[in-house]
PDB file of C-alpha atoms in Angstrom:
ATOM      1  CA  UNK A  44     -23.741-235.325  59.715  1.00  0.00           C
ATOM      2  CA  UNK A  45     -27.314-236.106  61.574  1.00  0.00           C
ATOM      3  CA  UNK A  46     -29.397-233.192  62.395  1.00  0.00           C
ATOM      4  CA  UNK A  47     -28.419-231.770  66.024  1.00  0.00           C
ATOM      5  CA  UNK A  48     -25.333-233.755  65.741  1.00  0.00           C
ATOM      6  CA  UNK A  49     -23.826-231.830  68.783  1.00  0.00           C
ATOM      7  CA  UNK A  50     -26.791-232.184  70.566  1.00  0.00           C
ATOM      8  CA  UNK A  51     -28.302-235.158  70.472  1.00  0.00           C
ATOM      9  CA  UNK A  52     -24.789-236.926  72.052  1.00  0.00           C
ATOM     10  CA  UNK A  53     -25.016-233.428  74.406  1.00  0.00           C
ATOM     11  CA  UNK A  54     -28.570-234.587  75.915  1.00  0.00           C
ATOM     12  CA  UNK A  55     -27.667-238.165  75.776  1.00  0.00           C
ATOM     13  CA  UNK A  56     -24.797-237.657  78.273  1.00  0.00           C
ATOM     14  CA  UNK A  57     -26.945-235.795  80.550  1.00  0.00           C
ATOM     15  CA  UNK A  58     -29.605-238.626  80.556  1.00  0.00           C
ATOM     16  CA  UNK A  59     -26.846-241.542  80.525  1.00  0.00           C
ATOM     17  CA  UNK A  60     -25.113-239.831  83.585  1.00  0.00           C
ATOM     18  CA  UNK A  61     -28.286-239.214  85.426  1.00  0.00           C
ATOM     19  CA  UNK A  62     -29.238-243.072  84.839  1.00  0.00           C
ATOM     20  CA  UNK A  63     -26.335-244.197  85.952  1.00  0.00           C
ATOM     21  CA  UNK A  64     -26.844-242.660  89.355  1.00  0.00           C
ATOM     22  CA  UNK A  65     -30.455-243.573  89.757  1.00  0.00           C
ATOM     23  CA  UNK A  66     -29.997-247.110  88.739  1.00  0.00           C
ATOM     24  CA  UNK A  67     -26.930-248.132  89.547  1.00  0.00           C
ATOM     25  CA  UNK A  68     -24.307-245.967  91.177  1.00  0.00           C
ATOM     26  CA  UNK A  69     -26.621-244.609  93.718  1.00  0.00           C
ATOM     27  CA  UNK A  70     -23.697-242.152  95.424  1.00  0.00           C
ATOM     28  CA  UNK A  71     -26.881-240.145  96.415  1.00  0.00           C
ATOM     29  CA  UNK A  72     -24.401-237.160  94.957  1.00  0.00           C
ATOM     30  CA  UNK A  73     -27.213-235.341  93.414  1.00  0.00           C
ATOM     31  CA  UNK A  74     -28.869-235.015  96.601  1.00  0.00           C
ATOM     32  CA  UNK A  75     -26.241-233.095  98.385  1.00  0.00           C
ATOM     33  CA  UNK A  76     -26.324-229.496  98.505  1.00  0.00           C
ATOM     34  CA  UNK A  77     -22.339-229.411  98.450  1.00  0.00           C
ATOM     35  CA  UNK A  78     -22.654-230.719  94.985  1.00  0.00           C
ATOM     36  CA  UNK A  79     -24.917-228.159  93.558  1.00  0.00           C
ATOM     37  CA  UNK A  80     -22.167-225.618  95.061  1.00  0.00           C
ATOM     38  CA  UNK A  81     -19.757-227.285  93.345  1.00  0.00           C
ATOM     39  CA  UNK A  82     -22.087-226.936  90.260  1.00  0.00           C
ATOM     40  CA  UNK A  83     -22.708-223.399  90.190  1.00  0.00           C
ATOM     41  CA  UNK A  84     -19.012-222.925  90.967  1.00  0.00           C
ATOM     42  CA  UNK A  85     -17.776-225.164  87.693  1.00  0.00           C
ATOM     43  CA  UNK A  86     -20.524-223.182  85.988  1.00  0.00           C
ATOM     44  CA  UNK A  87     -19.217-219.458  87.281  1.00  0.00           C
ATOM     45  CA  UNK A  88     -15.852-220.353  85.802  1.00  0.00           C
ATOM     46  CA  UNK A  89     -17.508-222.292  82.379  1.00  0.00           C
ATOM     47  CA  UNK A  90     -19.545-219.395  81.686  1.00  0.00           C
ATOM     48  CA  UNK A  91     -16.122-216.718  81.077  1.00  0.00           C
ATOM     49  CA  UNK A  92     -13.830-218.800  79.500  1.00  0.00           C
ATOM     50  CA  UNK A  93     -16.742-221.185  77.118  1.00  0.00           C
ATOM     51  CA  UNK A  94     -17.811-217.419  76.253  1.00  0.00           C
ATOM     52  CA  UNK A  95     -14.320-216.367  75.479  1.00  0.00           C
ATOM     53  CA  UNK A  96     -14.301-219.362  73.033  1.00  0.00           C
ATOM     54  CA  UNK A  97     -17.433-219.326  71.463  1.00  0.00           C
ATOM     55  CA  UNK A  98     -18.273-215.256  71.417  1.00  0.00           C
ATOM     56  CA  UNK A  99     -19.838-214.916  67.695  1.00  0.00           C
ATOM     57  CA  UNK A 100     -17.512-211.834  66.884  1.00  0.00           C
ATOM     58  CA  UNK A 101     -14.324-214.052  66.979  1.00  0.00           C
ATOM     59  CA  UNK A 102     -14.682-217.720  67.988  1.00  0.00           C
ATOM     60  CA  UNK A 103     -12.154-219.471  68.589  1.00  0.00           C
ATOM     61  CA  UNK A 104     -14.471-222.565  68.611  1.00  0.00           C
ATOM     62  CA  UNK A 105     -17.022-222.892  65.489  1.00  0.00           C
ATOM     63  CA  UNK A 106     -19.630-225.608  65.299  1.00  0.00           C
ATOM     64  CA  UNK A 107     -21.693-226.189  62.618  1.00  0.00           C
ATOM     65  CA  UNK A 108     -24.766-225.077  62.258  1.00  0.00           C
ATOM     66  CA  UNK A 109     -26.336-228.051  61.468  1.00  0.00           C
ATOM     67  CA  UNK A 110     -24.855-229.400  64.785  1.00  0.00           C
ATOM     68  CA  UNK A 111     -26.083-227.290  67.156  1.00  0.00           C
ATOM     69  CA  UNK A 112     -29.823-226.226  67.672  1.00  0.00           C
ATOM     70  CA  UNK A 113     -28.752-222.520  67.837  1.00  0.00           C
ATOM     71  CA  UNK A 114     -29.561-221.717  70.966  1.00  0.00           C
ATOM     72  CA  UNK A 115     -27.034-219.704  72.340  1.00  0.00           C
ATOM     73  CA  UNK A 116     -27.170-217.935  76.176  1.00  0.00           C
ATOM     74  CA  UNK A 117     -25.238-215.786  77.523  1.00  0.00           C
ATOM     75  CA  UNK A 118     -22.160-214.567  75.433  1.00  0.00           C
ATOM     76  CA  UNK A 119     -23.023-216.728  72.489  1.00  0.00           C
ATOM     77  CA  UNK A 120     -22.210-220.283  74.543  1.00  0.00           C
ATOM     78  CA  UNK A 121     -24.511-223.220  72.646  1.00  0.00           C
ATOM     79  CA  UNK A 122     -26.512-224.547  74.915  1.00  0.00           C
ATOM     80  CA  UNK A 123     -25.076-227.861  74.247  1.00  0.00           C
ATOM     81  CA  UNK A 124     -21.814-227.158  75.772  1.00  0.00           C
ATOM     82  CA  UNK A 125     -23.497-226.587  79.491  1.00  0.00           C
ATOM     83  CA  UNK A 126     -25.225-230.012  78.848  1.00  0.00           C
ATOM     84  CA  UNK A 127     -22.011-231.803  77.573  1.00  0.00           C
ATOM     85  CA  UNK A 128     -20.041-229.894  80.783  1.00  0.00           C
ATOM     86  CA  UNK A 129     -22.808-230.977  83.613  1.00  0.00           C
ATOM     87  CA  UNK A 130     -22.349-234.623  82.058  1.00  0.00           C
ATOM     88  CA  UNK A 131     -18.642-235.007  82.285  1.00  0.00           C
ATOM     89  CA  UNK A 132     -18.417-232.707  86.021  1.00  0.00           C
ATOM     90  CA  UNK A 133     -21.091-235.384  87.264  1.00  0.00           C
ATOM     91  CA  UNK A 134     -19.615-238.048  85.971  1.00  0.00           C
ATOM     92  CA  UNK A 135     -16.209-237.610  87.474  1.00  0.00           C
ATOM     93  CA  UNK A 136     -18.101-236.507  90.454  1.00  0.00           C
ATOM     94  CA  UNK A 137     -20.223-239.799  90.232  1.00  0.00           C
ATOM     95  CA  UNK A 138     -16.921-242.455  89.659  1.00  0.00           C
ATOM     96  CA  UNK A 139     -15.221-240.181  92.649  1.00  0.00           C
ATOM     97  CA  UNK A 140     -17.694-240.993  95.220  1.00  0.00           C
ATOM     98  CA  UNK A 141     -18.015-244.366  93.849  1.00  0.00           C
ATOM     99  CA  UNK A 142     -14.638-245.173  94.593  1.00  0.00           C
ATOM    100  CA  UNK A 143     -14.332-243.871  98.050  1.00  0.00           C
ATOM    101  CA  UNK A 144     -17.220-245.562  99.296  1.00  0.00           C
ATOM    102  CA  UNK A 145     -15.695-249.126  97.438  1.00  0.00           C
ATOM    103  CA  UNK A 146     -12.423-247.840  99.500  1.00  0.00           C
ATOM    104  CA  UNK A 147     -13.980-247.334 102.436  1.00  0.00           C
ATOM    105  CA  UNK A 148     -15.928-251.203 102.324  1.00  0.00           C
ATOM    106  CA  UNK A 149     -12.520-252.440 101.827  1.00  0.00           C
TER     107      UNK A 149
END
């Protein structure tokens, strides 16, 4: 397994989604206050249940050490799994506004 191998794909999506609106989508999503609402919502609800999963006294989800860079906040969640969830919410988010404005045109 590479160093960080949880990581390194976690940061990755982050960057690859944030591209993708920049440079080609251009939804201007990230610009809307209704999305960071919907952010801190998604993150309200990630927060219980990812710490539920991960807590360190009885996981129900393990990664390995080697994976992950350790860093842990709050209720033992790897930091990794807040960068993997804002990449896949944003993505959806992204394709969704996408395809209504490609409806819309139509």
């Amino acid at each position: 397994m590479m160093p960080w191998g949880y990581t390194v794909p976690a940061v990755a999506a982050v960057v690859v989604v944030i591209a993708a609106e920049l440079l080609v989508l251009r939804t201007g999503l990230l610009r809307r206050p209704a999305y960071w609402v919907t952010m801190a919502i998604v993150t309200a609800f990630q927060v219980p249940v990812d710490g539920w999963l991960t807590k360190l006294s009885a996981p129900i989800v393990r990664y390995a050490p080697g994976g992950i860079t350790g860093w842990r906040f709050p209720w033992d969640i790897p930091v990794e799994d807040f960068l993997f969830g804002y990449a896949l919410v944003t993505a959806v988010l992204l394709l969704w506004e996408r395809g209504k404005s490609r409806k819309d045109s139509a």
